[in-house]
C-alpha angles and dihedrals in degrees: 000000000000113000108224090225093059098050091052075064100054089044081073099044092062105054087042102046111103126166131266128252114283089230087050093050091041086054094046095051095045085055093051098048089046080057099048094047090062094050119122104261082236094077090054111080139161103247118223098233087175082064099040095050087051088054091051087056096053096051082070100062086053088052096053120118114199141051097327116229122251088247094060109139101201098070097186086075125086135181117302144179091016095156091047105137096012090106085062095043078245111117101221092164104157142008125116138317106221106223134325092337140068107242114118098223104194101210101045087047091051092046090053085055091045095056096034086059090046090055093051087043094059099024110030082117095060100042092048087053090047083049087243095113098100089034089055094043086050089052095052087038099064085051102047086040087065095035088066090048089057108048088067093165127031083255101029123076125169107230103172149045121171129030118245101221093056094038080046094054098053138051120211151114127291087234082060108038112155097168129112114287089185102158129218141196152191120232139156094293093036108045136182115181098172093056089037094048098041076050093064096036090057099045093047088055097048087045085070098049080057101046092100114026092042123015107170086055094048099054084046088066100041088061096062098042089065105045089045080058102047085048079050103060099021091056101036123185140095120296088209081061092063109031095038082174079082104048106082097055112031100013120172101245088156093060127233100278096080087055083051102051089039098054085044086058090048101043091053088049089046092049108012089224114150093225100073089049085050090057093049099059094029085059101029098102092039097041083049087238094127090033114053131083117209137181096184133059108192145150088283100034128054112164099106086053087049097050096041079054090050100045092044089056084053090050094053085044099237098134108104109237088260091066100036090099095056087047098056096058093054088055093055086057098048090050082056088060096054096040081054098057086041093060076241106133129088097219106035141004146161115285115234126202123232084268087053095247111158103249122202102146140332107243105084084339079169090085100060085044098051093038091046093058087050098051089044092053102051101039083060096054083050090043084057104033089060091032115244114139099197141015114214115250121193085243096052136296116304130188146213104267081057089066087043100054090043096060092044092053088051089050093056103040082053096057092046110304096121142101083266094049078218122136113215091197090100113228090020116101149019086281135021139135113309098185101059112179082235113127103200086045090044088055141070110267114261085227091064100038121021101187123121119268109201122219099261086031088069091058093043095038109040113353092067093049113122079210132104122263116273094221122050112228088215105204109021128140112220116213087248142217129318135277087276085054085252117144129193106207091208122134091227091054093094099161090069112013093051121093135209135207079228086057102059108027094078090053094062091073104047086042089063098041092047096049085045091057090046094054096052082046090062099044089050087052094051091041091056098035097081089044091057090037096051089044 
């Protein structure tokens, strides 16, 4: 859960961080690639991605709020929150929890859903290979399942259950909560475009992951997703302004207007109607979509996402010759993403540590690296599938194997190749954070021991043990460690012990990608190996 201090904090960090010296970052690299090379061979190892996918899956069944399914894989967890929404005659029974707490947050759910489908959109071939595919539509089901149940009116959405302060006092299991599960909403007086908005966007991607396998339920999704878009723009202001509850901990720093121009990308995907791409450019200069440049994608902010789905329309060439010229502009933007990842502006890129970790910030820096990997990943299968080899950086051409090779150097460093050999994939590994700031993990299962934990017994009881945790949180992706690649394994060091949904669910898909292409890597090896040995 994101702390709203902090993110004042972060506010700041973002209009002040500026790159490195080329010569400082080319002197830093060529340190860390003279360490790397003296390194034991033992530390370098070929990571299982295939494992590691079907890890990322599981964390979400951990997360789950509700009256879990007979078929529930992580068996230290029980039914929780079943009277959520009775105190308001709305059944909102279900859903996420968002990280180590029990407040149900609307707009980082929806943009786990949004980037769960995503994955499944770009990458459904891969996780079926890897055996993953039922597991992923189960994941984006249990979300979609509660966002229906929360847009209860064409102009009213629930977006939240639980109050921060109170989750925040106790620690307990889901099974005991005690705290406040005071709901709130966003109507026509009380409007939230960004969480109505990441809503949409998230139901009419997932509408798409159903079109197939189940019609009736997707067109279900898509229309509410367009009616949850239409309440969006028609309505417009910050949902932080209505339900201040939120505000503290997932406030909308980014505004209302990237939510906009992103469910209007998804819907046209969704739907291929030309109205939705006419909002976008119409809208594209005023929106900041064709303005802004960013060097983070994250659960507030989503221009990055939108100009990479811009960009990939024009590459496609979908964009009727009317609107080449806007999209144009949105691609620029979105190369500006990617040089930025590459160390590859002029102006402004992402800071790496010594470990070459992507840095934005310290607080949860996991999910800029995760999402960035995404982003990455997918911008270099658009780059080859129109054929364009290389996109031009300030700082020289790169291609798509650079992107390629990037991702997949975030994605190690993140299961164990990093000055700390850690993985911060929990459960994945040899080694990986045992004290995760996680309350049902921290606790003894409910299964195990059904008496009653009170809301201060859980912090004299549990949340004080030097001990592991007695429940592995399998899947989740920890905050991580600083901007030195040091990590502190302590259960009160939320700011990097701590995991999101947000966290993991870009990483399904790159997981998938990656195991497919090591597969293919391996056949190619046994295929050529007779050959070299009969020669």
């Amino acid at each position: 859960m994101v702390i709203g201090s902090m993110k004042a904090e972060e506010r700041v960090e973002r209009s002040s961080r500026r790159s490195r010296s080329g010569i400082d970052l080319a002197c830093t690299f060529k340190l860390v690639a003279l360490l790397w090379a003296v390194l034991p061979m033992a530390a370098i190892e070929a990571f299982d991605y295939k494992d590691a996918l079907s890890k990322s899956l599981l964390y979400f069944e951990a997360q789950r709020s509700g009256r879990l399914p007979y078929n529930q894989r992580v068996a230290w967890r029980g039914h929780s929150g079943l009277t959520d929404g009775l105190q308001q005659g709305v059944d909102l029974v279900g859903g996420y929890y968002d990280a180590g707490d029990h407040v149900k947050f609307g707009l980082p759910m929806a943009f786990t859903i949004t980037m769960l489908s995503w994955s499944v959109i770009e990458y459904g071939d891969e996780i079926a290979a890897a055996g993953e595919y039922h597991h992923a539509l189960e994941a984006i089901k249990w979300g979609t399942d509660y966002f229906i149940k929360a847009h209860t009116h064409p102009y009213v959405l629930w977006v939240e259950v639980g109050d921060g302060d109170t989750d925040h006092y106790c620690w307990q299991r889901p099974e005991d909560m005690t705290t406040s599960r005071q709901a709130y909403k966003i109507d026509t007086e009380n409007p939230g475009s960004d969480v109505a908005g990441e809503t949409a966007a998230a139901m009419a991607a997932a509408s798409i992951v159903f079109q197939k396998s189940n019609p009736h339920y997707s067109h279900l999704l898509l229309h509410h997703a367009q009616q949850l878009f239409e309440f969006a723009d028609k309505y417009r202001g910050r949902y932080d302004s209505s339900v201040r509850e939120a505000k503290r901990y997932y406030p909308s720093w980014s505004g209302y207007e990237d939510e906009l121009l992103w469910a209007a990308l998804w819907l046209h995907r969704a739907t291929g109607k030309g109205a939705y791409l006419e909002y976008v450019v119409e809208n594209g200069h005023g929106f900041g979509g064709t303005g802004w440049e960013m060097a983070e994608f994250s659960w507030d902010v989503k221009y990055a996402g939108v100009q990479i789905l811009a960009a990939k329309l024009l590459m496609e060439g979908s964009v009727p010759e009317s609107q080449r010229q806007a999209a144009e502009r949105y691609r620029s933007k979105a190369e500006y993403y990617v040089c930025a990842c590459l160390n590859e502006n002029n102006d402004s890129n992402v800071h790496r540590t010594p470990g070459g970790m992507l840095f934005v910030r310290q607080w949860n820096n996991m999910q800029y690296v995760s999402s960035a990997a995404f982003l990455l990943s997918v911008y270099s299968d658009h780059l080859i599938k129109a054929a364009q080899r290389e996109l031009q950086c300030p700082g020289g051409a790169v291609g798509p194997q650079d992107l390629v090779a990037l991702a997949k150097s975030q994605v190690d460093y993140i299961l164990g190749a990093n000055p700390m050999r850690t993985s911060y994939l929990v459960g994945y590994g040899r080694k990986y954070p045992m004290k995760v700031h996680h309350r049902g993990s921290s606790i003894v299962s409910y299964k195990r021991s059904k008496g009653f934990i009170g809301c201060m017994q859980g912090y004299y009881d549990w949340y004080g043990r030097r001990g592991p945790n007695p429940n592995v949180v399998t899947g989740a992706l920890v905050g991580g460690p600083d901007s030195r690649d040091k990590f502190r394994d302590q259960r009160g060091n939320y700011m990097q012990t701590e995991a999101c949904t947000y966290n993991t669910a870009p990483l399904v898909g790159v997981f998938a990608k990656l195991h497919r292409s090591s597969d293919q890597q391996i056949q190619i090896q046994e295929m050529s190996t007779p050959a070299a040995s009969s020669s």
